PDB file of C-alpha atoms in Angstrom:
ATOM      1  CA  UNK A   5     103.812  79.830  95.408  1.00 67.00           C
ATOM      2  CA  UNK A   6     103.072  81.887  98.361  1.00 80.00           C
ATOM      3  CA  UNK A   7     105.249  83.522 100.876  1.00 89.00           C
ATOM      4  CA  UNK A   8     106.644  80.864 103.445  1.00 92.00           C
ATOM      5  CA  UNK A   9     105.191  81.614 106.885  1.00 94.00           C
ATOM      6  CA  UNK A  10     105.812  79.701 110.210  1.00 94.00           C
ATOM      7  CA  UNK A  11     102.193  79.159 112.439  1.00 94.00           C
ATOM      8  CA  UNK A  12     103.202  81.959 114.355  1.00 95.00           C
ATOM      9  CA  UNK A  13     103.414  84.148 111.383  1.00 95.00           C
ATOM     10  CA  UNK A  14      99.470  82.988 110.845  1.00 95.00           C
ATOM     11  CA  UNK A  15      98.682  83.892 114.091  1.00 95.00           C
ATOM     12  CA  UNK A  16     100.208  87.497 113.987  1.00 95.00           C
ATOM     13  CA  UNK A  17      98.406  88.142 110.680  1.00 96.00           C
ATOM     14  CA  UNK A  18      95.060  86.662 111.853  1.00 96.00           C
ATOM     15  CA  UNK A  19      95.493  89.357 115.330  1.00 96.00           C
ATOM     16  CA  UNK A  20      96.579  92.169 112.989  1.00 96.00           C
ATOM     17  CA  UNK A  21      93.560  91.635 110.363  1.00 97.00           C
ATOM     18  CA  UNK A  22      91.086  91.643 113.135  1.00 97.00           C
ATOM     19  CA  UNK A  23      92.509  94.173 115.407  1.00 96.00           C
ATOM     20  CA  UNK A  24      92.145  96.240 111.943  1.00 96.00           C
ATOM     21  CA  UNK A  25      88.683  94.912 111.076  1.00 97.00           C
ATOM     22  CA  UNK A  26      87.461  96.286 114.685  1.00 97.00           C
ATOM     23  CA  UNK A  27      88.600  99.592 113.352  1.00 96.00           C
ATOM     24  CA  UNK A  28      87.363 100.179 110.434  1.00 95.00           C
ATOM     25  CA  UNK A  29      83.862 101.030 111.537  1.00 96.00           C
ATOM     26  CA  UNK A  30      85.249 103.980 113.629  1.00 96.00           C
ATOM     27  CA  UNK A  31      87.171 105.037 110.205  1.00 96.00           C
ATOM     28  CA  UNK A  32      84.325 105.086 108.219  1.00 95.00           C
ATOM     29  CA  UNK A  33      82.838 107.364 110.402  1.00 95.00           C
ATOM     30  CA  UNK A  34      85.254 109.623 110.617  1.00 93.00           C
ATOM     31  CA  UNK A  35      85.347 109.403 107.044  1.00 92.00           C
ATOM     32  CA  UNK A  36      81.263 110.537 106.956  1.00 91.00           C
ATOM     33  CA  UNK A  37      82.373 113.114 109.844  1.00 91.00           C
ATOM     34  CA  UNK A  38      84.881 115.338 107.764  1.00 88.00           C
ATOM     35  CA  UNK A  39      82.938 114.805 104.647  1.00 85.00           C
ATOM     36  CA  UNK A  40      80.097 117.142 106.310  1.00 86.00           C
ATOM     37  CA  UNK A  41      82.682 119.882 106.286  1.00 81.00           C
ATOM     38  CA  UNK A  42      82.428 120.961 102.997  1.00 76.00           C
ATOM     39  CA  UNK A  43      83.759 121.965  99.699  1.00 76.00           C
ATOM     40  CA  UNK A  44      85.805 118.487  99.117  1.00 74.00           C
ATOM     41  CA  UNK A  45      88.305 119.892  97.254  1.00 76.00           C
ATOM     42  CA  UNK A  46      89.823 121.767 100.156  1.00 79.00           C
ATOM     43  CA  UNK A  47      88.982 119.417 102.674  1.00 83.00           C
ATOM     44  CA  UNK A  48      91.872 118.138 104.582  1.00 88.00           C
ATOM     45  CA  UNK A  49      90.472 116.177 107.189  1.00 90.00           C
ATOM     46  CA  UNK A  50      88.179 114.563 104.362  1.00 91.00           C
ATOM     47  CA  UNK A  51      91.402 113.360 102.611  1.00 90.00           C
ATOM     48  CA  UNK A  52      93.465 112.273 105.686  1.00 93.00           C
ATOM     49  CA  UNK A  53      90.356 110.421 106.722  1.00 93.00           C
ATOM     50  CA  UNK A  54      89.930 108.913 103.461  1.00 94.00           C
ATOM     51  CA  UNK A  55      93.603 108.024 103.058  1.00 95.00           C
ATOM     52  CA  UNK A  56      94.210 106.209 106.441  1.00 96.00           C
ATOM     53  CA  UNK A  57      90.059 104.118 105.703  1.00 97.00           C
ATOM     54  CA  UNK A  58      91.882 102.977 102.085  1.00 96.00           C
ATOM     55  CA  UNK A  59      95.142 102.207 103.871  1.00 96.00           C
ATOM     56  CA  UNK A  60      93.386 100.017 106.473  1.00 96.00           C
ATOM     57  CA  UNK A  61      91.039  98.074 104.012  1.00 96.00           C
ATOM     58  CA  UNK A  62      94.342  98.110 101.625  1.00 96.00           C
ATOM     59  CA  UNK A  63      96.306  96.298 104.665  1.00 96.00           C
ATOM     60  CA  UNK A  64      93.352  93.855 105.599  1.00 97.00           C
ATOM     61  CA  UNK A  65      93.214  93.022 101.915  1.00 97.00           C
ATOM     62  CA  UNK A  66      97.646  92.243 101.889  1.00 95.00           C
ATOM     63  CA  UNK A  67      97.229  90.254 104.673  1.00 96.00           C
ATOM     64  CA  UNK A  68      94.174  88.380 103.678  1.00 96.00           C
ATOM     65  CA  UNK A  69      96.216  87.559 100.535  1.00 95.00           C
ATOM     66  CA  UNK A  70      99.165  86.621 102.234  1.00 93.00           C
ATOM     67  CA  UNK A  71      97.270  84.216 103.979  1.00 95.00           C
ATOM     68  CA  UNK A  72      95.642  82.578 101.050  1.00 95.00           C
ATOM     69  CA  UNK A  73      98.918  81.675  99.065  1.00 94.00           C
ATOM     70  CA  UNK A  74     101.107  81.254 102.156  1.00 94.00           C
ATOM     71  CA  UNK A  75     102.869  78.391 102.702  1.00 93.00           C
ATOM     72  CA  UNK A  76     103.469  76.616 106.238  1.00 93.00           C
ATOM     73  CA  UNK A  77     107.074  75.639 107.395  1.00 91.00           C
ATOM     74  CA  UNK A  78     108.394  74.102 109.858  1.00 86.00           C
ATOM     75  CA  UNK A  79     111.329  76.246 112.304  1.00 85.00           C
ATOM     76  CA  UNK A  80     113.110  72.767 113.151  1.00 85.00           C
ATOM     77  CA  UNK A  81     116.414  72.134 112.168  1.00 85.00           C
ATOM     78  CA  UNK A  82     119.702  70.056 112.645  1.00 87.00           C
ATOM     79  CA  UNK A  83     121.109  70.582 116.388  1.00 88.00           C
ATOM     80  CA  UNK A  84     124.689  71.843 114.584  1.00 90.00           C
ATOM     81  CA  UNK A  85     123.266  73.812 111.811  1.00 95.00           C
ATOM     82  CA  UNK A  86     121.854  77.153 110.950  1.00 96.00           C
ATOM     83  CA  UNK A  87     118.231  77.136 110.967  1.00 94.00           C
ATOM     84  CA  UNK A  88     114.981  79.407 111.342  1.00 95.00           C
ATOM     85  CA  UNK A  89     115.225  81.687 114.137  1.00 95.00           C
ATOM     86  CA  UNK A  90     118.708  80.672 115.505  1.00 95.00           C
ATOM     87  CA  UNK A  91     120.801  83.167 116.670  1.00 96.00           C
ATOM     88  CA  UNK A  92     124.092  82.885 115.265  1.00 97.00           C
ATOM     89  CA  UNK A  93     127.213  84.867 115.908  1.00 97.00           C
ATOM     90  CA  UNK A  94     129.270  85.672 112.525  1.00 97.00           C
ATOM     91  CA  UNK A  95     132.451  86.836 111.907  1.00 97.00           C
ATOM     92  CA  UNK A  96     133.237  89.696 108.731  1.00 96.00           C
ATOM     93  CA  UNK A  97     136.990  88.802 108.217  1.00 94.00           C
ATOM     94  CA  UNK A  98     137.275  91.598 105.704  1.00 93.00           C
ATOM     95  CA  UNK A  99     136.319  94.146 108.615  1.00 93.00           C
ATOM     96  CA  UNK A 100     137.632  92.085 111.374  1.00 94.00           C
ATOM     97  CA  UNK A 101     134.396  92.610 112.783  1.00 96.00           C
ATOM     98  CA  UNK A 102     131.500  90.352 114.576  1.00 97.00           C
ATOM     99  CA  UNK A 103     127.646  90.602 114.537  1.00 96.00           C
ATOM    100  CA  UNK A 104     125.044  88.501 116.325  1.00 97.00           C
ATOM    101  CA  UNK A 105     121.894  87.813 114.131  1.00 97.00           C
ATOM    102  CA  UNK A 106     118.726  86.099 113.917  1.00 96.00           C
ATOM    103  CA  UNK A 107     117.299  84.152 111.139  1.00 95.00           C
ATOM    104  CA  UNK A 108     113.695  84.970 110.374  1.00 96.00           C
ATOM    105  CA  UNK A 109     110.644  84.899 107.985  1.00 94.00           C
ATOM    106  CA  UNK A 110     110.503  87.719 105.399  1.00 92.00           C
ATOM    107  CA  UNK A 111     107.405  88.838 106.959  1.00 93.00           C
ATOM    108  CA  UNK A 112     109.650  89.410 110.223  1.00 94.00           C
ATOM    109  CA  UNK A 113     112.269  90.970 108.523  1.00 94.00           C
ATOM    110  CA  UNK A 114     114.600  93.705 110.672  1.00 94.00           C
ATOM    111  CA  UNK A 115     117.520  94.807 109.767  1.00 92.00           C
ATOM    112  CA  UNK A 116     118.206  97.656 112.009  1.00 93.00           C
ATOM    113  CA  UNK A 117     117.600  95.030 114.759  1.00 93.00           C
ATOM    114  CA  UNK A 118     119.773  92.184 113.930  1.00 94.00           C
ATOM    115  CA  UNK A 119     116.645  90.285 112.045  1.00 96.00           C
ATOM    116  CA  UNK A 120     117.945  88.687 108.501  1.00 96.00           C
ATOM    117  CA  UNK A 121     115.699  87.387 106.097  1.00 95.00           C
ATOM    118  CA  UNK A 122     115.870  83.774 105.152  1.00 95.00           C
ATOM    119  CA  UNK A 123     115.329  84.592 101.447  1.00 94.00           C
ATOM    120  CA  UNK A 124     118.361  87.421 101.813  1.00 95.00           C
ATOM    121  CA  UNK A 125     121.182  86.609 100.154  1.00 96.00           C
ATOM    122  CA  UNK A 126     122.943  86.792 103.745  1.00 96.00           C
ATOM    123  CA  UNK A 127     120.002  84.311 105.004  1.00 96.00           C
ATOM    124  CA  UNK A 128     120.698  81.916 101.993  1.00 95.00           C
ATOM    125  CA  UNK A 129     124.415  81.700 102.213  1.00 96.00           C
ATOM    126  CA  UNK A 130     124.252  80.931 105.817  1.00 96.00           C
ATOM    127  CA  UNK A 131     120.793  78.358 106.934  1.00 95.00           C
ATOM    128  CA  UNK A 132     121.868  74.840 107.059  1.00 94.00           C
ATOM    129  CA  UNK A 133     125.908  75.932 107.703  1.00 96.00           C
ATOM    130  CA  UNK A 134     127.793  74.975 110.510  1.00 95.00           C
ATOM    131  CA  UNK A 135     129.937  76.527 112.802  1.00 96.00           C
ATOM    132  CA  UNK A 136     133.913  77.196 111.605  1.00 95.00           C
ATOM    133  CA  UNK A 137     132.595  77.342 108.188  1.00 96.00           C
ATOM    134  CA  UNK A 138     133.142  80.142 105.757  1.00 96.00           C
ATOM    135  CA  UNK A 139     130.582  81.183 103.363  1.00 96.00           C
ATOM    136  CA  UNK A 140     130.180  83.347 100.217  1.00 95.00           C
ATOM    137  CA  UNK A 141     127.735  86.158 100.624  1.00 96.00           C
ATOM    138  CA  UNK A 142     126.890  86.550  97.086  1.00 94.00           C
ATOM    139  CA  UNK A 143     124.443  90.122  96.995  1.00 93.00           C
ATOM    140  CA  UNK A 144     124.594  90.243  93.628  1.00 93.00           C
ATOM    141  CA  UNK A 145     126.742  89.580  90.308  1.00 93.00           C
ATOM    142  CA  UNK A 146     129.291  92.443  91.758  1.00 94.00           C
ATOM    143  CA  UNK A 147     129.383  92.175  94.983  1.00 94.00           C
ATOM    144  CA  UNK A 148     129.734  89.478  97.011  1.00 94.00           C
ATOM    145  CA  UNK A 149     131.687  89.066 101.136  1.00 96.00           C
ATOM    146  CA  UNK A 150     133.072  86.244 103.087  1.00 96.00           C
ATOM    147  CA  UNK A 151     131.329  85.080 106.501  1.00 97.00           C
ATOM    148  CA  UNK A 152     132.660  82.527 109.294  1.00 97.00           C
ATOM    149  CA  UNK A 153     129.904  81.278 111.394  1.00 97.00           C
ATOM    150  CA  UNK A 154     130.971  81.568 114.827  1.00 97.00           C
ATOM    151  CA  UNK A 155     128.115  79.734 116.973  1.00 96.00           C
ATOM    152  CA  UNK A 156     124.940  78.928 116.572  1.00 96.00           C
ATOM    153  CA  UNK A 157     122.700  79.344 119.707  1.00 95.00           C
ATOM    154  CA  UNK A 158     119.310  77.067 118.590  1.00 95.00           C
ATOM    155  CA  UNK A 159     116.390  79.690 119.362  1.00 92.00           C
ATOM    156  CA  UNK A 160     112.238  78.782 118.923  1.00 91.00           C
ATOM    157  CA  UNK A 161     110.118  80.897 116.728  1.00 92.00           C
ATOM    158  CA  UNK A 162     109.280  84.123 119.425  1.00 89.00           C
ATOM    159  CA  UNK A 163     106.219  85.508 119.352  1.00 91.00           C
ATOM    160  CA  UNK A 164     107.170  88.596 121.043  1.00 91.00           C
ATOM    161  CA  UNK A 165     108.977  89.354 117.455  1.00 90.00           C
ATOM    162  CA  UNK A 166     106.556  91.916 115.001  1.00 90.00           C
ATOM    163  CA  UNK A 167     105.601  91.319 111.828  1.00 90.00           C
ATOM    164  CA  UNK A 168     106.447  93.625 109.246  1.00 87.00           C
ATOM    165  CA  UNK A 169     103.826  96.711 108.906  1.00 82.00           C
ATOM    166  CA  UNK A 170     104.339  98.614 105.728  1.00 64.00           C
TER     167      UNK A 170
END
């Protein structure tokens, strides 16, 4: 089974792989460019060249993949519950602390910017909940952290949000 993508997730792939396509001829030439240098073995420019042609064709090939075993899901959910791309306010009674966070796709997956994972162990414990209840964060046999769900504010899937690069 494939990673679960939304249509929007498709799209961003499909606009990445061609964006990248359109590049690779430029690449390749600079590729042939630095080769003319010289000795190979203490060409520089030959290498970086090389590298960042591989890396493209290497990306192109991930996302090509992705695309073939992906599965399509729908971002609708209950009008009360936790669902794809909701932002929903938490509360860390352990810290006495509150965050505001987004439920995403794995492919747009942010951390640092207040995007969780639905396949996270935070992203698990909390889709389909409802607000006032507690949850069990379990991250791993260890460790594991209470959550309230504060509110839920229903969001669509955004475009404006990136997809993962590397």
């Amino acid at each position: 089974m494939g990673m679960e993508l939304t249509k929007i997730d498709i799209q961003k792939i499909n606009e990445e792989i061609e964006e990248r396509l359109a590049r690779n001829p430029a690449l390749r030439e600079e590729v042939k460019r630095t080769r003319a240098f010289g000795d190979l073995s203490e060409n520089d420019e030959y290498r970086s060249a090389k590298r960042e042609f591989n890396k493209n064709r290497s990306r192109i090939r991930y996302l090509r993949n992705l695309l073939e075993t992906a599965v399509v899901i729908d971002v609708k959910s209950e009008e009360d519950t936790v669902g794809l791309f909701d932002e929903v306010e938490v509360y860390y009674p352990e810290d006495e602390e509150t965050a505001t966070l987004r439920i995403v796709t794995t492919l747009r997956n942010d951390v640092l910017n207040g995007l969780i994972s639905k396949e996270s162990p935070f992203g698990k414990a909390i889709l389909g909940r409802r607000v006032g209840e507690t949850v069990t964060v379990q991250v791993n046999e260890k460790v594991s952290y209470p959550v309230e769900i504060r509110s839920i504010k229903k969001m669509d899937d955004d475009p404006t949000l990136p997809i993962q690069k590397y």
